[in-house]
Amino acid sequence: MEAPGRYGGQNYSPWVSVFNMCNAAIGSGVLSFPFAFRQNGLIGGLLITIMIWSIEVAVLFLLIRTAEKYKTKSYQELVVATFGPSMAVLTSVTILAFLVGSLISYFIITGDVFQPIFSSWFGEDSLFANRRVVIVFFAMVVIFPLSLKRNIRDLRWSSTISVVMLTYLTVVVVALSISHLIREGLPEHVNYFEGGYHTFIALDVLVFAFHCHIQVMPIFAELADNPNPFFRKRLGEPLLNDEDIKAEEVLCQRKSLRVKRMDGIVIISMTTCLICYCLVGEFGYLLYPDVQSDVLISFGRSNHFLNFARVGMAAVSMANFPVSHYPCRSILDDGVRHILRGRIPEGFSVTLHIAITLFICSCALATALVTSDLGTVFSFIGSTGGVLVIFIIPGFILLRNKLGEVGVISHADTEALQSQEEARFGERLKTYLRLGCGILLVCFGCLIFFVTAYVNIFGIEVGSLSFFEEAASQRVKIGI
């Protein structure tokens, strides 16, 4: 627990949190957006993407307020506070498997991208022409040092790389598409809206493209109790002095300001991802109406701008690794401290920190060295873990708890009190809305899970292409 009179962490800059949130969400899955738009059409893909974005942003708001209510700093702590230790164990194991699969995929992407580059630079017979050597090199030089960072806010510079490379990919795809449209005109076979099972094919890509629900908890916990505004001038939000009002009211206002600032962080980061994803999806599909699940495959390797984008996606994977590693380490740290109760001193332990970091990185690295395709196994684990943390648990939170709004204190509001009957009606309405939204979230999560399981087990034919074959090879490269 924080010291009395202090609620948040040490991160006073909301822009640091914005970049870290973007980094947590951004992955190579953006390369599959043109394929998703191919399945749903230009307008249909745009509408479905906005719908998924709206749902996941609303869930992030819910998780923030739940963390505020229970004063939790990680997803597993939130589950313990809401559902008890038994559910927390199941959730932690599922999340751990989900995140470890992502960590392994980041190593695989790094090796697959840089091995051909190093082969051309140093020759086919050189040591760096070996994929395993390339992976070990970047693991030791880049990934492991970043993973040793104690706080997510310390990853702000590596997170900047993800945002820069997503912007670069977006600009290049849009520029190439516009240039092609000016020369050739609009392609003949372009769908504007496509329904049916095609919608379910795209859902898997769209849902996980905005996934940062595990990382939002520590990012919010690190935000200071009186964070700076997004811009230099503070507009009507100064904290009241302790001499003017009670300390309890000061603390309440700080909590309200943290939630308000975190809402802005979520909106900015997720909207940035939404704009870039939609632009890549729309213009990538217009450029290649028969685009494959990885848009860079359609471009081939003759375009130097897109070749740099490939390197950029590998850099994104290396930047994603420590952000996904952080909750893994948190889960194992909690588990080790629970098993060795009394033997490990309270507070931060450098030895435990290094040991757990080394253990996670070594396991992920060893797996990536012995295989280049994890296929359906991690696709299934990714679907299970992702659906659980994005939809099902938040849905049950709504069904189980009556979460009050954490609003900014307004003395004007206290002057206009509602009648008791109106207050009861408002509470009943809120209860029914929470109940309905909770049921919808759980049902939607189950739908995503069963659709993904069906695709993985039976496959879906898309023209002459089996989507099962694409899913088995691409889910790992998407980073989920």
mmCIF file of N, CA and C in Angstrom, residues 405-480:
data_model
loop_
_atom_site.group_PDB
_atom_site.id
_atom_site.type_symbol
_atom_site.label_atom_id
_atom_site.label_comp_id
_atom_site.label_asym_id
_atom_site.label_seq_id
_atom_site.Cartn_x
_atom_site.Cartn_y
_atom_site.Cartn_z
ATOM 1 N N GLU A 405 -19.402 5.672 -10.066
ATOM 2 C CA GLU A 405 -18.583 6.545 -10.885
ATOM 3 C C GLU A 405 -17.630 7.339 -10.001
ATOM 4 N N VAL A 406 -16.395 7.491 -10.451
ATOM 5 C CA VAL A 406 -15.428 8.328 -9.758
ATOM 6 C C VAL A 406 -15.376 9.643 -10.503
ATOM 7 N N GLY A 407 -16.091 10.639 -10.029
ATOM 8 C CA GLY A 407 -16.203 11.898 -10.758
ATOM 9 C C GLY A 407 -15.434 13.004 -10.065
ATOM 10 N N VAL A 408 -15.230 14.084 -10.791
ATOM 11 C CA VAL A 408 -14.550 15.242 -10.220
ATOM 12 C C VAL A 408 -15.495 15.969 -9.288
ATOM 13 N N ILE A 409 -14.995 16.363 -8.130
ATOM 14 C CA ILE A 409 -15.834 17.026 -7.133
ATOM 15 C C ILE A 409 -16.358 18.348 -7.693
ATOM 16 N N SER A 410 -17.599 18.558 -7.569
ATOM 17 C CA SER A 410 -18.215 19.801 -8.019
ATOM 18 C C SER A 410 -19.163 20.280 -6.936
ATOM 19 N N HIS A 411 -18.857 21.441 -6.323
ATOM 20 C CA HIS A 411 -19.694 21.955 -5.260
ATOM 21 C C HIS A 411 -21.048 22.395 -5.789
ATOM 22 N N ALA A 412 -21.102 22.702 -7.111
ATOM 23 C CA ALA A 412 -22.378 23.120 -7.684
ATOM 24 C C ALA A 412 -23.363 21.968 -7.722
ATOM 25 N N ASP A 413 -22.806 20.730 -7.911
ATOM 26 C CA ASP A 413 -23.691 19.566 -7.977
ATOM 27 C C ASP A 413 -24.397 19.321 -6.658
ATOM 28 N N THR A 414 -23.761 19.658 -5.563
ATOM 29 C CA THR A 414 -24.367 19.377 -4.265
ATOM 30 C C THR A 414 -25.544 20.295 -3.978
ATOM 31 N N GLU A 415 -25.648 21.398 -4.693
ATOM 32 C CA GLU A 415 -26.736 22.335 -4.449
ATOM 33 C C GLU A 415 -28.039 21.873 -5.082
ATOM 34 N N ALA A 416 -27.917 21.013 -6.121
ATOM 35 C CA ALA A 416 -29.117 20.546 -6.821
ATOM 36 C C ALA A 416 -29.335 19.070 -6.491
ATOM 37 N N LEU A 417 -29.830 18.775 -5.314
ATOM 38 C CA LEU A 417 -30.055 17.394 -4.889
ATOM 39 C C LEU A 417 -31.340 16.854 -5.491
ATOM 40 N N GLN A 418 -31.304 15.618 -5.931
ATOM 41 C CA GLN A 418 -32.495 14.980 -6.480
ATOM 42 C C GLN A 418 -33.359 14.449 -5.358
ATOM 43 N N SER A 419 -34.585 14.222 -5.690
ATOM 44 C CA SER A 419 -35.498 13.620 -4.720
ATOM 45 C C SER A 419 -35.106 12.170 -4.493
ATOM 46 N N GLN A 420 -35.582 11.615 -3.392
ATOM 47 C CA GLN A 420 -35.234 10.236 -3.042
ATOM 48 C C GLN A 420 -35.766 9.253 -4.073
ATOM 49 N N GLU A 421 -36.943 9.507 -4.598
ATOM 50 C CA GLU A 421 -37.529 8.602 -5.588
ATOM 51 C C GLU A 421 -36.732 8.635 -6.884
ATOM 52 N N GLU A 422 -36.331 9.813 -7.298
ATOM 53 C CA GLU A 422 -35.525 9.929 -8.518
ATOM 54 C C GLU A 422 -34.188 9.232 -8.348
ATOM 55 N N ALA A 423 -33.617 9.342 -7.142
ATOM 56 C CA ALA A 423 -32.342 8.681 -6.882
ATOM 57 C C ALA A 423 -32.487 7.167 -6.972
ATOM 58 N N ARG A 424 -33.590 6.627 -6.415
ATOM 59 C CA ARG A 424 -33.811 5.180 -6.480
ATOM 60 C C ARG A 424 -34.003 4.720 -7.924
ATOM 61 N N PHE A 425 -34.736 5.516 -8.710
ATOM 62 C CA PHE A 425 -34.944 5.165 -10.114
ATOM 63 C C PHE A 425 -33.619 5.157 -10.873
ATOM 64 N N GLY A 426 -32.771 6.160 -10.590
ATOM 65 C CA GLY A 426 -31.472 6.210 -11.245
ATOM 66 C C GLY A 426 -30.592 5.023 -10.891
ATOM 67 N N GLU A 427 -30.636 4.605 -9.635
ATOM 68 C CA GLU A 427 -29.848 3.462 -9.212
ATOM 69 C C GLU A 427 -30.345 2.175 -9.877
ATOM 70 N N ARG A 428 -31.667 2.029 -9.979
ATOM 71 C CA ARG A 428 -32.210 0.837 -10.645
ATOM 72 C C ARG A 428 -31.819 0.817 -12.118
ATOM 73 N N LEU A 429 -31.886 1.976 -12.752
ATOM 74 C CA LEU A 429 -31.514 2.053 -14.162
ATOM 75 C C LEU A 429 -30.047 1.681 -14.365
ATOM 76 N N LYS A 430 -29.184 2.197 -13.481
ATOM 77 C CA LYS A 430 -27.767 1.855 -13.579
ATOM 78 C C LYS A 430 -27.541 0.368 -13.370
ATOM 79 N N THR A 431 -28.282 -0.216 -12.433
ATOM 80 C CA THR A 431 -28.138 -1.649 -12.175
ATOM 81 C C THR A 431 -28.527 -2.464 -13.396
ATOM 82 N N TYR A 432 -29.645 -2.106 -14.039
ATOM 83 C CA TYR A 432 -30.089 -2.829 -15.235
ATOM 84 C C TYR A 432 -29.098 -2.651 -16.389
ATOM 85 N N LEU A 433 -28.538 -1.449 -16.520
ATOM 86 C CA LEU A 433 -27.559 -1.226 -17.573
ATOM 87 C C LEU A 433 -26.294 -2.053 -17.349
ATOM 88 N N ARG A 434 -25.831 -2.090 -16.098
ATOM 89 C CA ARG A 434 -24.663 -2.912 -15.789
ATOM 90 C C ARG A 434 -24.935 -4.377 -16.055
ATOM 91 N N LEU A 435 -26.125 -4.829 -15.675
ATOM 92 C CA LEU A 435 -26.489 -6.223 -15.901
ATOM 93 C C LEU A 435 -26.508 -6.548 -17.388
ATOM 94 N N GLY A 436 -27.138 -5.675 -18.182
ATOM 95 C CA GLY A 436 -27.207 -5.909 -19.617
ATOM 96 C C GLY A 436 -25.848 -5.878 -20.282
ATOM 97 N N CYS A 437 -25.038 -4.891 -19.928
ATOM 98 C CA CYS A 437 -23.702 -4.792 -20.522
ATOM 99 C C CYS A 437 -22.819 -5.966 -20.111
ATOM 100 N N GLY A 438 -22.946 -6.414 -18.861
ATOM 101 C CA GLY A 438 -22.171 -7.567 -18.419
ATOM 102 C C GLY A 438 -22.519 -8.824 -19.190
ATOM 103 N N ILE A 439 -23.820 -9.061 -19.394
ATOM 104 C CA ILE A 439 -24.255 -10.234 -20.156
ATOM 105 C C ILE A 439 -23.760 -10.160 -21.595
ATOM 106 N N LEU A 440 -23.850 -8.973 -22.204
ATOM 107 C CA LEU A 440 -23.396 -8.802 -23.581
ATOM 108 C C LEU A 440 -21.895 -9.047 -23.706
ATOM 109 N N LEU A 441 -21.109 -8.556 -22.740
ATOM 110 C CA LEU A 441 -19.670 -8.767 -22.788
ATOM 111 C C LEU A 441 -19.321 -10.253 -22.693
ATOM 112 N N VAL A 442 -19.945 -10.947 -21.763
ATOM 113 C CA VAL A 442 -19.658 -12.381 -21.597
ATOM 114 C C VAL A 442 -20.066 -13.145 -22.853
ATOM 115 N N CYS A 443 -21.225 -12.850 -23.400
ATOM 116 C CA CYS A 443 -21.698 -13.542 -24.605
ATOM 117 C C CYS A 443 -20.792 -13.246 -25.801
ATOM 118 N N PHE A 444 -20.383 -11.997 -25.929
ATOM 119 C CA PHE A 444 -19.500 -11.633 -27.042
ATOM 120 C C PHE A 444 -18.147 -12.323 -26.901
ATOM 121 N N GLY A 445 -17.627 -12.393 -25.682
ATOM 122 C CA GLY A 445 -16.377 -13.104 -25.467
ATOM 123 C C GLY A 445 -16.480 -14.581 -25.812
ATOM 124 N N CYS A 446 -17.580 -15.208 -25.417
ATOM 125 C CA CYS A 446 -17.791 -16.620 -25.766
ATOM 126 C C CYS A 446 -17.897 -16.804 -27.278
ATOM 127 N N LEU A 447 -18.555 -15.851 -27.963
ATOM 128 C CA LEU A 447 -18.664 -15.922 -29.418
ATOM 129 C C LEU A 447 -17.293 -15.870 -30.072
ATOM 130 N N ILE A 448 -16.457 -14.928 -29.637
ATOM 131 C CA ILE A 448 -15.103 -14.822 -30.192
ATOM 132 C C ILE A 448 -14.319 -16.109 -29.948
ATOM 133 N N PHE A 449 -14.461 -16.661 -28.753
ATOM 134 C CA PHE A 449 -13.721 -17.887 -28.428
ATOM 135 C C PHE A 449 -14.139 -19.048 -29.323
ATOM 136 N N PHE A 450 -15.439 -19.260 -29.483
ATOM 137 C CA PHE A 450 -15.913 -20.394 -30.271
ATOM 138 C C PHE A 450 -15.615 -20.215 -31.764
ATOM 139 N N VAL A 451 -15.701 -18.968 -32.242
ATOM 140 C CA VAL A 451 -15.359 -18.725 -33.642
ATOM 141 C C VAL A 451 -13.892 -19.031 -33.895
ATOM 142 N N THR A 452 -13.022 -18.548 -33.004
ATOM 143 C CA THR A 452 -11.592 -18.803 -33.155
ATOM 144 C C THR A 452 -11.278 -20.286 -33.056
ATOM 145 N N ALA A 453 -11.918 -20.973 -32.103
ATOM 146 C CA ALA A 453 -11.708 -22.416 -31.964
ATOM 147 C C ALA A 453 -12.151 -23.154 -33.221
ATOM 148 N N TYR A 454 -13.282 -22.736 -33.792
ATOM 149 C CA TYR A 454 -13.771 -23.391 -35.016
ATOM 150 C C TYR A 454 -12.796 -23.187 -36.170
ATOM 151 N N VAL A 455 -12.292 -21.963 -36.306
ATOM 152 C CA VAL A 455 -11.344 -21.665 -37.378
ATOM 153 C C VAL A 455 -10.074 -22.494 -37.217
ATOM 154 N N ASN A 456 -9.603 -22.604 -35.972
ATOM 155 C CA ASN A 456 -8.367 -23.350 -35.727
ATOM 156 C C ASN A 456 -8.526 -24.844 -35.968
ATOM 157 N N ILE A 457 -9.703 -25.378 -35.631
ATOM 158 C CA ILE A 457 -9.901 -26.821 -35.727
ATOM 159 C C ILE A 457 -10.313 -27.255 -37.129
ATOM 160 N N PHE A 458 -11.277 -26.541 -37.721
ATOM 161 C CA PHE A 458 -11.861 -26.985 -38.992
ATOM 162 C C PHE A 458 -11.405 -26.141 -40.179
ATOM 163 N N GLY A 459 -11.044 -24.881 -39.936
ATOM 164 C CA GLY A 459 -10.652 -24.010 -41.029
ATOM 165 C C GLY A 459 -11.855 -23.468 -41.773
ATOM 166 N N ILE A 460 -11.633 -22.378 -42.491
ATOM 167 C CA ILE A 460 -12.678 -21.769 -43.311
ATOM 168 C C ILE A 460 -12.078 -21.487 -44.672
ATOM 169 N N GLU A 461 -12.750 -21.909 -45.724
ATOM 170 C CA GLU A 461 -12.267 -21.670 -47.068
ATOM 171 C C GLU A 461 -12.583 -20.244 -47.493
ATOM 172 N N VAL A 462 -11.559 -19.522 -47.899
ATOM 173 C CA VAL A 462 -11.730 -18.180 -48.425
ATOM 174 C C VAL A 462 -11.198 -18.199 -49.851
ATOM 175 N N GLY A 463 -12.100 -18.400 -50.817
ATOM 176 C CA GLY A 463 -11.677 -18.591 -52.187
ATOM 177 C C GLY A 463 -10.907 -19.888 -52.298
ATOM 178 N N SER A 464 -9.682 -19.834 -52.811
ATOM 179 C CA SER A 464 -8.841 -21.029 -52.891
ATOM 180 C C SER A 464 -7.921 -21.141 -51.698
ATOM 181 N N LEU A 465 -8.089 -20.265 -50.730
ATOM 182 C CA LEU A 465 -7.198 -20.212 -49.571
ATOM 183 C C LEU A 465 -7.881 -20.771 -48.344
ATOM 184 N N SER A 466 -7.231 -21.663 -47.639
ATOM 185 C CA SER A 466 -7.748 -22.170 -46.377
ATOM 186 C C SER A 466 -7.322 -21.229 -45.265
ATOM 187 N N PHE A 467 -8.278 -20.624 -44.620
ATOM 188 C CA PHE A 467 -7.948 -19.682 -43.559
ATOM 189 C C PHE A 467 -7.308 -20.391 -42.382
ATOM 190 N N PHE A 468 -7.568 -21.687 -42.245
ATOM 191 C CA PHE A 468 -6.906 -22.437 -41.171
ATOM 192 C C PHE A 468 -5.392 -22.418 -41.373
ATOM 193 N N GLU A 469 -4.952 -22.628 -42.630
ATOM 194 C CA GLU A 469 -3.524 -22.611 -42.893
ATOM 195 C C GLU A 469 -2.929 -21.239 -42.610
ATOM 196 N N GLU A 470 -3.669 -20.190 -42.979
ATOM 197 C CA GLU A 470 -3.193 -18.850 -42.688
ATOM 198 C C GLU A 470 -3.163 -18.583 -41.192
ATOM 199 N N ALA A 471 -4.219 -18.991 -40.505
ATOM 200 C CA ALA A 471 -4.298 -18.716 -39.063
ATOM 201 C C ALA A 471 -3.183 -19.421 -38.307
ATOM 202 N N ALA A 472 -2.906 -20.666 -38.695
ATOM 203 C CA ALA A 472 -1.899 -21.443 -37.986
ATOM 204 C C ALA A 472 -0.524 -20.820 -38.084
ATOM 205 N N SER A 473 -0.240 -20.203 -39.224
ATOM 206 C CA SER A 473 1.085 -19.622 -39.416
ATOM 207 C C SER A 473 1.155 -18.152 -39.003
ATOM 208 N N GLN A 474 0.030 -17.441 -39.118
ATOM 209 C CA GLN A 474 0.064 -16.010 -38.894
ATOM 210 C C GLN A 474 -0.245 -15.600 -37.482
ATOM 211 N N ARG A 475 -0.995 -16.398 -36.712
ATOM 212 C CA ARG A 475 -1.355 -15.980 -35.349
ATOM 213 C C ARG A 475 -0.123 -15.730 -34.504
ATOM 214 N N VAL A 476 0.902 -16.574 -34.696
ATOM 215 C CA VAL A 476 2.137 -16.365 -33.952
ATOM 216 C C VAL A 476 2.814 -15.077 -34.395
ATOM 217 N N LYS A 477 2.785 -14.792 -35.699
ATOM 218 C CA LYS A 477 3.429 -13.588 -36.207
ATOM 219 C C LYS A 477 2.653 -12.334 -35.813
ATOM 220 N N ILE A 478 1.348 -12.476 -35.559
ATOM 221 C CA ILE A 478 0.563 -11.346 -35.107
ATOM 222 C C ILE A 478 0.954 -10.984 -33.688
ATOM 223 N N GLY A 479 1.517 -11.923 -32.958
ATOM 224 C CA GLY A 479 1.963 -11.628 -31.606
ATOM 225 C C GLY A 479 0.925 -11.940 -30.569
ATOM 226 N N ILE A 480 -0.013 -12.868 -30.850
ATOM 227 C CA ILE A 480 -1.056 -13.232 -29.881
ATOM 228 C C ILE A 480 -1.153 -14.736 -29.807
#
